[in-house]
mmCIF file with all atom_site columns, C-alpha atoms and ligand atoms in Angstrom:
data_model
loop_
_atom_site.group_PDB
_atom_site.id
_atom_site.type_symbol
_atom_site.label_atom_id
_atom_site.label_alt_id
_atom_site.label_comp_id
_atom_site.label_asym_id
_atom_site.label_entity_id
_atom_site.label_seq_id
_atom_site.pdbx_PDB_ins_code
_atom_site.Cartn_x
_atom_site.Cartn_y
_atom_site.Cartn_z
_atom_site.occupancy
_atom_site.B_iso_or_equiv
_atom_site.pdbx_formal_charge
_atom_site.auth_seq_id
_atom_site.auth_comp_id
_atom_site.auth_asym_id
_atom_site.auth_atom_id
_atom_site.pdbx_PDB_model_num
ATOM   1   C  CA  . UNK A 1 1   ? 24.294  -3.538  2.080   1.00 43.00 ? 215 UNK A CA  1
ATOM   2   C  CA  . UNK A 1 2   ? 22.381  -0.537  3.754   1.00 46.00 ? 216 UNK A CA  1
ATOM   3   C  CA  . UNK A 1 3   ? 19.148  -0.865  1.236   1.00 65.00 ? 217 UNK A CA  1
ATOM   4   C  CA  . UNK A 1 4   ? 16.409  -3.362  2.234   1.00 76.00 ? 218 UNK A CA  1
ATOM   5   C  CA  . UNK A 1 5   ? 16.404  -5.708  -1.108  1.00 90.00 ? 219 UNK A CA  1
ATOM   6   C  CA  . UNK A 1 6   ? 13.205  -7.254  -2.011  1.00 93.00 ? 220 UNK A CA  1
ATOM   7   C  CA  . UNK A 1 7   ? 14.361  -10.419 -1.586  1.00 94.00 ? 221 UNK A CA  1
ATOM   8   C  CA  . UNK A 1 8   ? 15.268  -9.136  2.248   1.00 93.00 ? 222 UNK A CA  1
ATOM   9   C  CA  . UNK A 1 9   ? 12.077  -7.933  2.927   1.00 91.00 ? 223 UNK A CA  1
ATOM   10  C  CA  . UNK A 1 10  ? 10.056  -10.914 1.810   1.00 95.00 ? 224 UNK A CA  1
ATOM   11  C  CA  . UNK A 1 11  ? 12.328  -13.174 4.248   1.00 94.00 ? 225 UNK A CA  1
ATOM   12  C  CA  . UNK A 1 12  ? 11.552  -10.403 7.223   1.00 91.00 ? 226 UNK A CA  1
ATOM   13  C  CA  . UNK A 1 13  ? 8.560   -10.623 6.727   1.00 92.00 ? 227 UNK A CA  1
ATOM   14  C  CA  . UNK A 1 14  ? 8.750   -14.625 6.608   1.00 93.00 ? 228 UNK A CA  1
ATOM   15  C  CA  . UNK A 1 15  ? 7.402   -15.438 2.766   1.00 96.00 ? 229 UNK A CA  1
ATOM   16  C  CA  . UNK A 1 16  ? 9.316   -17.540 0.432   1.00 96.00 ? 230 UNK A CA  1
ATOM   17  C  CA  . UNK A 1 17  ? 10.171  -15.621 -2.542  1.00 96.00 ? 231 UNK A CA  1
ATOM   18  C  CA  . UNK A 1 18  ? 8.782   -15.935 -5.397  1.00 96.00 ? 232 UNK A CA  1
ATOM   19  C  CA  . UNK A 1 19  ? 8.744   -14.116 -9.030  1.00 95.00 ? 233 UNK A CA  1
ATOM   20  C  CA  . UNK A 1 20  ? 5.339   -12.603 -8.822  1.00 96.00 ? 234 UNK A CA  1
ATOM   21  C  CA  . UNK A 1 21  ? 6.195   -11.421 -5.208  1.00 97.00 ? 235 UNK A CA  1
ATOM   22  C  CA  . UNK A 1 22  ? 9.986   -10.163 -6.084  1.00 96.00 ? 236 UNK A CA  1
ATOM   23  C  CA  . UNK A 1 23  ? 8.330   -8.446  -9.266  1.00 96.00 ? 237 UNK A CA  1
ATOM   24  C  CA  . UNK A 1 24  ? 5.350   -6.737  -7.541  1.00 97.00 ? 238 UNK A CA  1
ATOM   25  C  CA  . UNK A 1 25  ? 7.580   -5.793  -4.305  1.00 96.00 ? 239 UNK A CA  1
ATOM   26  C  CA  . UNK A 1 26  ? 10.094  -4.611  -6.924  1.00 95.00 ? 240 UNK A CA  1
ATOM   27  C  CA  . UNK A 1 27  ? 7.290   -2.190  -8.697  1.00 95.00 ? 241 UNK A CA  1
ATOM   28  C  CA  . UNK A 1 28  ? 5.966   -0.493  -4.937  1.00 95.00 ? 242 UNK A CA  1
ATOM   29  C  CA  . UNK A 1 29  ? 9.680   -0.023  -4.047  1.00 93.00 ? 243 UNK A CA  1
ATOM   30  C  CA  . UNK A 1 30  ? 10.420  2.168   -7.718  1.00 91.00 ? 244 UNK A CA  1
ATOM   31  C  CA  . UNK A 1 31  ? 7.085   3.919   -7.059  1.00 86.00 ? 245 UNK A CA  1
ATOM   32  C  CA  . UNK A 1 32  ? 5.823   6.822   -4.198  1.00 81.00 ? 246 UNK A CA  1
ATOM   33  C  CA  . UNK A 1 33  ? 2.351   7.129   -4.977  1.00 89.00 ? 247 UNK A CA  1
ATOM   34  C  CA  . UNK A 1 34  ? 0.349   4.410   -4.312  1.00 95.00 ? 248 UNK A CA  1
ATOM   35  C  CA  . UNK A 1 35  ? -0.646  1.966   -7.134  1.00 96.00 ? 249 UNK A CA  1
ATOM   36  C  CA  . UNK A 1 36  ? -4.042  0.663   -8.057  1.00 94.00 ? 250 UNK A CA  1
ATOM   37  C  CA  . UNK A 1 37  ? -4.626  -3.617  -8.865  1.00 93.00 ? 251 UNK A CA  1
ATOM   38  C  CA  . UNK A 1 38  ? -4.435  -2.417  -12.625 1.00 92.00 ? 252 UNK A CA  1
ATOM   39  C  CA  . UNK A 1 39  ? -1.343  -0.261  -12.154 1.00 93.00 ? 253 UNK A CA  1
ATOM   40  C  CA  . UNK A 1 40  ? 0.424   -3.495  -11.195 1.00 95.00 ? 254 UNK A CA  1
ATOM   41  C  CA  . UNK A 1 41  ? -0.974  -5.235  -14.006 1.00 94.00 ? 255 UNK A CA  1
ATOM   42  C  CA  . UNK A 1 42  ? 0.082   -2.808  -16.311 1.00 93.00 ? 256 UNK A CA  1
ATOM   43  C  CA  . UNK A 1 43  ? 3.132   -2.347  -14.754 1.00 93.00 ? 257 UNK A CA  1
ATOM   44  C  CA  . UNK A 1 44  ? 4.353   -6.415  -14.443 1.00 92.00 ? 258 UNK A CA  1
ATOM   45  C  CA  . UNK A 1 45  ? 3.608   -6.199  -18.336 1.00 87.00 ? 259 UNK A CA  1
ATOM   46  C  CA  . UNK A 1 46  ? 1.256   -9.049  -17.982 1.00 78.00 ? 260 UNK A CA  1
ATOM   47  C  CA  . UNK A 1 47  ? 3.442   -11.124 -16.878 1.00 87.00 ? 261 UNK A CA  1
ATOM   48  C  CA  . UNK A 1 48  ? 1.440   -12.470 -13.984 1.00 93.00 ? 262 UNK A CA  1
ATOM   49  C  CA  . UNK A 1 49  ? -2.565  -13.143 -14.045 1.00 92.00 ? 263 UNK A CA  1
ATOM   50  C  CA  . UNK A 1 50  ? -5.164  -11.000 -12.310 1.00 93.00 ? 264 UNK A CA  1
ATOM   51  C  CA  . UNK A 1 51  ? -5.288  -13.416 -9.677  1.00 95.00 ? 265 UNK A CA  1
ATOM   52  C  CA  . UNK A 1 52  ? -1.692  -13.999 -9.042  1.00 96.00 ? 266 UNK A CA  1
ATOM   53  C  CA  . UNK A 1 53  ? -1.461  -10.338 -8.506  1.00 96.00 ? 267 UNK A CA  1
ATOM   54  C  CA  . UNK A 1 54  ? -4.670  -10.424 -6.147  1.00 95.00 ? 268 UNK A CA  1
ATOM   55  C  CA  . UNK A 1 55  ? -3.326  -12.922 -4.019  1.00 96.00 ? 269 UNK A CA  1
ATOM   56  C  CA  . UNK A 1 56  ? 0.288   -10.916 -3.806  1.00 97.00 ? 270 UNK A CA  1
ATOM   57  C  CA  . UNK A 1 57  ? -1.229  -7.740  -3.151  1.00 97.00 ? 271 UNK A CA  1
ATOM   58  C  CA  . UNK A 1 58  ? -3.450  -9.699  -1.042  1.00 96.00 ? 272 UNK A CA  1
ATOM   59  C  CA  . UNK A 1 59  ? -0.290  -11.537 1.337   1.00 97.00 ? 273 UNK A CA  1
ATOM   60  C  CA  . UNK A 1 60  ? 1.268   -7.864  0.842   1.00 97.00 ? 274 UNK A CA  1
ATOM   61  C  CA  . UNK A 1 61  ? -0.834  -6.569  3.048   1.00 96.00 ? 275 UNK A CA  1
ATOM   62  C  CA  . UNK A 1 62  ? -1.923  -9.304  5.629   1.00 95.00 ? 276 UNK A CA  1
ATOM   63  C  CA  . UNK A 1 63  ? 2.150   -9.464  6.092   1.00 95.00 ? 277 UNK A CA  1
ATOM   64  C  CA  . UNK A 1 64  ? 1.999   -5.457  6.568   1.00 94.00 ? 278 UNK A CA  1
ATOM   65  C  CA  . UNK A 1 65  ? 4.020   -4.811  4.025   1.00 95.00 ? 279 UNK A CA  1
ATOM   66  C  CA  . UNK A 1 66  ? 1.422   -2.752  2.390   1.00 96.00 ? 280 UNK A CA  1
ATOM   67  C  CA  . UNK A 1 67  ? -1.252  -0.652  3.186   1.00 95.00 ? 281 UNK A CA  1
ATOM   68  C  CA  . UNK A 1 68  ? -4.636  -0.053  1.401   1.00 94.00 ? 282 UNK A CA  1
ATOM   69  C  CA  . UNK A 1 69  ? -6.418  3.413   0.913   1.00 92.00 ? 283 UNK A CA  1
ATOM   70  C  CA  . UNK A 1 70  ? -9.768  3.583   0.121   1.00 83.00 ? 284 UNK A CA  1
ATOM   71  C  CA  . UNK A 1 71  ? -10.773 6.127   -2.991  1.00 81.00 ? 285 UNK A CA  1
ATOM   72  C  CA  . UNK A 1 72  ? -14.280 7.212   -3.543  1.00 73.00 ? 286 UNK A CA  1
ATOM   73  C  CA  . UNK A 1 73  ? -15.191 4.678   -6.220  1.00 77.00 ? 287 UNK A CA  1
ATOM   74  C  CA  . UNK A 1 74  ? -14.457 2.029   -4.085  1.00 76.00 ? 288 UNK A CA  1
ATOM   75  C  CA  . UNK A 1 75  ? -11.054 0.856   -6.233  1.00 81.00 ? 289 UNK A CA  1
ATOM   76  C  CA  . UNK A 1 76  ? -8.853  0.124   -3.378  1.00 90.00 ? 290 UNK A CA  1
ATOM   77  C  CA  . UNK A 1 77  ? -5.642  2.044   -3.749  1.00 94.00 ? 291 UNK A CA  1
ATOM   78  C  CA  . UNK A 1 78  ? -2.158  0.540   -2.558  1.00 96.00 ? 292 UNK A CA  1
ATOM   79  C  CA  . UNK A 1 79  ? 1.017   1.579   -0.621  1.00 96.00 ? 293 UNK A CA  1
ATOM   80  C  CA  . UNK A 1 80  ? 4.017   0.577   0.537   1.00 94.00 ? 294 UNK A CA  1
ATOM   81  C  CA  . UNK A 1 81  ? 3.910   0.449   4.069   1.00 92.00 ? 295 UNK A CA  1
ATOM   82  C  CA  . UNK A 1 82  ? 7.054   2.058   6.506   1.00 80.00 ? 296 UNK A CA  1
ATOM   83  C  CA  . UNK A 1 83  ? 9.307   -0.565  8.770   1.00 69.00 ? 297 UNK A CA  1
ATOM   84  C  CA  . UNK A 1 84  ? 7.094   -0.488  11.608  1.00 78.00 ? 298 UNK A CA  1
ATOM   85  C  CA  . UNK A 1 85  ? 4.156   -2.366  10.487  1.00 89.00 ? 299 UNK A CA  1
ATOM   86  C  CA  . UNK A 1 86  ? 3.942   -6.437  10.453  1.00 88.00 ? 300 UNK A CA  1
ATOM   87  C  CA  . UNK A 1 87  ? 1.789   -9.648  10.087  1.00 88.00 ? 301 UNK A CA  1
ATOM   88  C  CA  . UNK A 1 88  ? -2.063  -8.125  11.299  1.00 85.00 ? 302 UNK A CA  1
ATOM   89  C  CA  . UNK A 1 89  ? -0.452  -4.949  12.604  1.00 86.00 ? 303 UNK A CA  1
ATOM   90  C  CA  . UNK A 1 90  ? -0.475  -1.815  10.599  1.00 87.00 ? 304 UNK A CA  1
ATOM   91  C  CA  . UNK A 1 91  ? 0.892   1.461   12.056  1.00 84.00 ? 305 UNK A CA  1
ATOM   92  C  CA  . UNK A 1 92  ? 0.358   3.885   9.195   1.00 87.00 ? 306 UNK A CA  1
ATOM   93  C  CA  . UNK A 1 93  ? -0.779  6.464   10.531  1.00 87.00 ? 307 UNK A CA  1
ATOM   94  C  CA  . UNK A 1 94  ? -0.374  9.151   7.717   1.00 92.00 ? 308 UNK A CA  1
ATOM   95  C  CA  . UNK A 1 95  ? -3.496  10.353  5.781   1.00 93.00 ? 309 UNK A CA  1
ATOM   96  C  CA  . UNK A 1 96  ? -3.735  10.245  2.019   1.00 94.00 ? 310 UNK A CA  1
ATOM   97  C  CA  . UNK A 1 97  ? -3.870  12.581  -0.427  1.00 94.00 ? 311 UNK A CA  1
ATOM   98  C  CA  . UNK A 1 98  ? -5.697  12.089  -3.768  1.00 93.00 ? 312 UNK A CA  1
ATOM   99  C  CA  . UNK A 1 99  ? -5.186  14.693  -6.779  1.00 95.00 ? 313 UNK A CA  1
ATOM   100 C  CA  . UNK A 1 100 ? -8.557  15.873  -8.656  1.00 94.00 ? 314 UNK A CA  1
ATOM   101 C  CA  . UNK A 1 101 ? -6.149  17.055  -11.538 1.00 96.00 ? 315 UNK A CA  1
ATOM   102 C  CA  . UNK A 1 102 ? -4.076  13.803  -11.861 1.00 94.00 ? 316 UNK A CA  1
ATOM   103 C  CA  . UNK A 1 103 ? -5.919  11.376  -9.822  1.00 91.00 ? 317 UNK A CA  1
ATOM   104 C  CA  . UNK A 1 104 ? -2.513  10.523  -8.335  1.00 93.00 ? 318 UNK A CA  1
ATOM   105 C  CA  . UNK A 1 105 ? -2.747  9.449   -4.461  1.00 94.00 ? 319 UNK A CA  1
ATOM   106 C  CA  . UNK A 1 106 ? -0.292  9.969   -2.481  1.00 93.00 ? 320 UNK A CA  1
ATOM   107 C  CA  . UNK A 1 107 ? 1.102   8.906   1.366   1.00 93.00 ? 321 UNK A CA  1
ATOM   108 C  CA  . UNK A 1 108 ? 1.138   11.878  2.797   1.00 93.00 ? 322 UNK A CA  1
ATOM   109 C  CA  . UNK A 1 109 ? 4.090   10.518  5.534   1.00 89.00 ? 323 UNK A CA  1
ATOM   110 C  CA  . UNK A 1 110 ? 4.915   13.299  7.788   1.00 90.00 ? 324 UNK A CA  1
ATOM   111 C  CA  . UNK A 1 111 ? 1.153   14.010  8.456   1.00 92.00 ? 325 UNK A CA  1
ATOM   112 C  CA  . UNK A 1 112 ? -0.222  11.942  11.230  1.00 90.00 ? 326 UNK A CA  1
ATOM   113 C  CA  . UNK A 1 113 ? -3.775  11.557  11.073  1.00 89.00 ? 327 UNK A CA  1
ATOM   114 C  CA  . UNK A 1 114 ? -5.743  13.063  13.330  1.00 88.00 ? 328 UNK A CA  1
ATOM   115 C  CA  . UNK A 1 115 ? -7.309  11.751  16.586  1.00 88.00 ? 329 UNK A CA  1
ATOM   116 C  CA  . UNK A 1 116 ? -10.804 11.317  16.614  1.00 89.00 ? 330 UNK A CA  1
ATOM   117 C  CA  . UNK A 1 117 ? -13.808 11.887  19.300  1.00 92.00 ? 331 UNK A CA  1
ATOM   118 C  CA  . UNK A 1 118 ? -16.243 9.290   19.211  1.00 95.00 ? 332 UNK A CA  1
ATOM   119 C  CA  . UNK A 1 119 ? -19.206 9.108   21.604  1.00 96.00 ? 333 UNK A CA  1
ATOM   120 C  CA  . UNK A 1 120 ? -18.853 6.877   24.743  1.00 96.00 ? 334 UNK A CA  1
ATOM   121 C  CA  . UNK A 1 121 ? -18.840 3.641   24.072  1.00 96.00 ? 335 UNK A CA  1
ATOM   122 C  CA  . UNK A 1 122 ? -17.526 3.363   20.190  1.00 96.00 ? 336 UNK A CA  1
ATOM   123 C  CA  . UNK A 1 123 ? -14.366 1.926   20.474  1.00 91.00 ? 337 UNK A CA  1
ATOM   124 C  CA  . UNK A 1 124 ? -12.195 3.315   16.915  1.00 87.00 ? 338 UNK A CA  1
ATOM   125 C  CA  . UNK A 1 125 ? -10.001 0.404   14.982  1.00 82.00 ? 339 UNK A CA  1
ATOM   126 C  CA  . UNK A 1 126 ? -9.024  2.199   12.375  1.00 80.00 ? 340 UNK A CA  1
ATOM   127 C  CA  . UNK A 1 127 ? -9.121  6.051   10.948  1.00 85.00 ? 341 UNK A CA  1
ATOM   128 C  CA  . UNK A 1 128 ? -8.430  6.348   7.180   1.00 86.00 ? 342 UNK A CA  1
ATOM   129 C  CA  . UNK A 1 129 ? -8.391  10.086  6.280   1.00 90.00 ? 343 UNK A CA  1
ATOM   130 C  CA  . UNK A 1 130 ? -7.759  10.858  2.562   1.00 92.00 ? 344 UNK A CA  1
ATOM   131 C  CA  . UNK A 1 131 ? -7.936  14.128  1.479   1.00 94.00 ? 345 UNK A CA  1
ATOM   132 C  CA  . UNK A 1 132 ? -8.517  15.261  -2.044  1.00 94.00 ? 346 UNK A CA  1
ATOM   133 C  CA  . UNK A 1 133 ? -7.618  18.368  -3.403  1.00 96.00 ? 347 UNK A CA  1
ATOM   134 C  CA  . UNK A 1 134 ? -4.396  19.187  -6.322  1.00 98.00 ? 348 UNK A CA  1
ATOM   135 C  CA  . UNK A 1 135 ? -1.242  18.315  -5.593  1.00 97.00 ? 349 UNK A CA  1
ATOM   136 C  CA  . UNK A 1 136 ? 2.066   19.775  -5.542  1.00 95.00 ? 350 UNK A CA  1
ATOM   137 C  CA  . UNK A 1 137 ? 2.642   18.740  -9.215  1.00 96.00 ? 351 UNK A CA  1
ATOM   138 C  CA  . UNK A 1 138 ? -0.312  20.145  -11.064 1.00 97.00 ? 352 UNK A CA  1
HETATM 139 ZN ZN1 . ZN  B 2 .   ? 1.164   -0.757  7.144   1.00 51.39 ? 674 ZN  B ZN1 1
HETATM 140 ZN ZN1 . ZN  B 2 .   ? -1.937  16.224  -9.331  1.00 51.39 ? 675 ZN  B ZN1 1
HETATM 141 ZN ZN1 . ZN  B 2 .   ? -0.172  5.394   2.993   1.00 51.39 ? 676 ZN  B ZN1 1
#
């Protein structure tokens, strides 16, 4: 089998599986666009409480196998991340795109984000660029 299954990807990245993780791994695989906490609740049809899904979305991405984006009303925004990243070690380094029109965000893959000048002494650990704007949809 060429696809990654969920079940796969929770072994790589050395959790046991369960349902809530096989469900909510199963939901970011079906989706692009990145999915808010109540996405996934709506989504797993409330099949799982709000603090199951925390916790998953939580191991998700300590285990790098997503990424969060931060939106301007501080509702943190989540994405599948690409092979490369694992446990503490995320290598995304795409900006995001959110939609004014649809308020869809997006991983914007095959644009790196840019590098950054900081003054002497200010050491950068992580650059999160989202832009907003309208997509290619609306
Ligand atoms: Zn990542
Ligand atoms: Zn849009
Ligand atoms: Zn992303």
């Amino acid at each position: 089998m060429s696809v990654d299954t969920v079940d796969n990807l929770l072994k790589r990245h050395n959790l046991s599986v369960t349902d809530s993780r096989k469900k909510i791994l199963e939901i970011f695989k079906e989706q692009n666009n990145a999915l808010a906490h109540s996405d996934v609740e709506k989504r797993t049809g409330e099949k799982f409480d709000r603090v199951t899904i925390y916790r998953t979305l939580q191991t998700f991405v300590e285990k790098g196998i997503i990424h969060t984006i931060p939106t301007a009303d501080n509702a943190v925004m989540y994405a599948l991340c690409k092979d490369e990243c694992s446990a503490g070690h995320h290598h995304d380094k795409h900006i995001h795109f959110i939609c004014d029109n649809c308020n869809t965000t997006y991983c914007l893959d095959s644009v790196v984000t840019p590098e950054v000048n900081l003054p002497e002494g200010f050491k950068p650990k992580l650059i999160d660029v989202v832009v907003t704007g309208i997509c290619d949809n609306c």
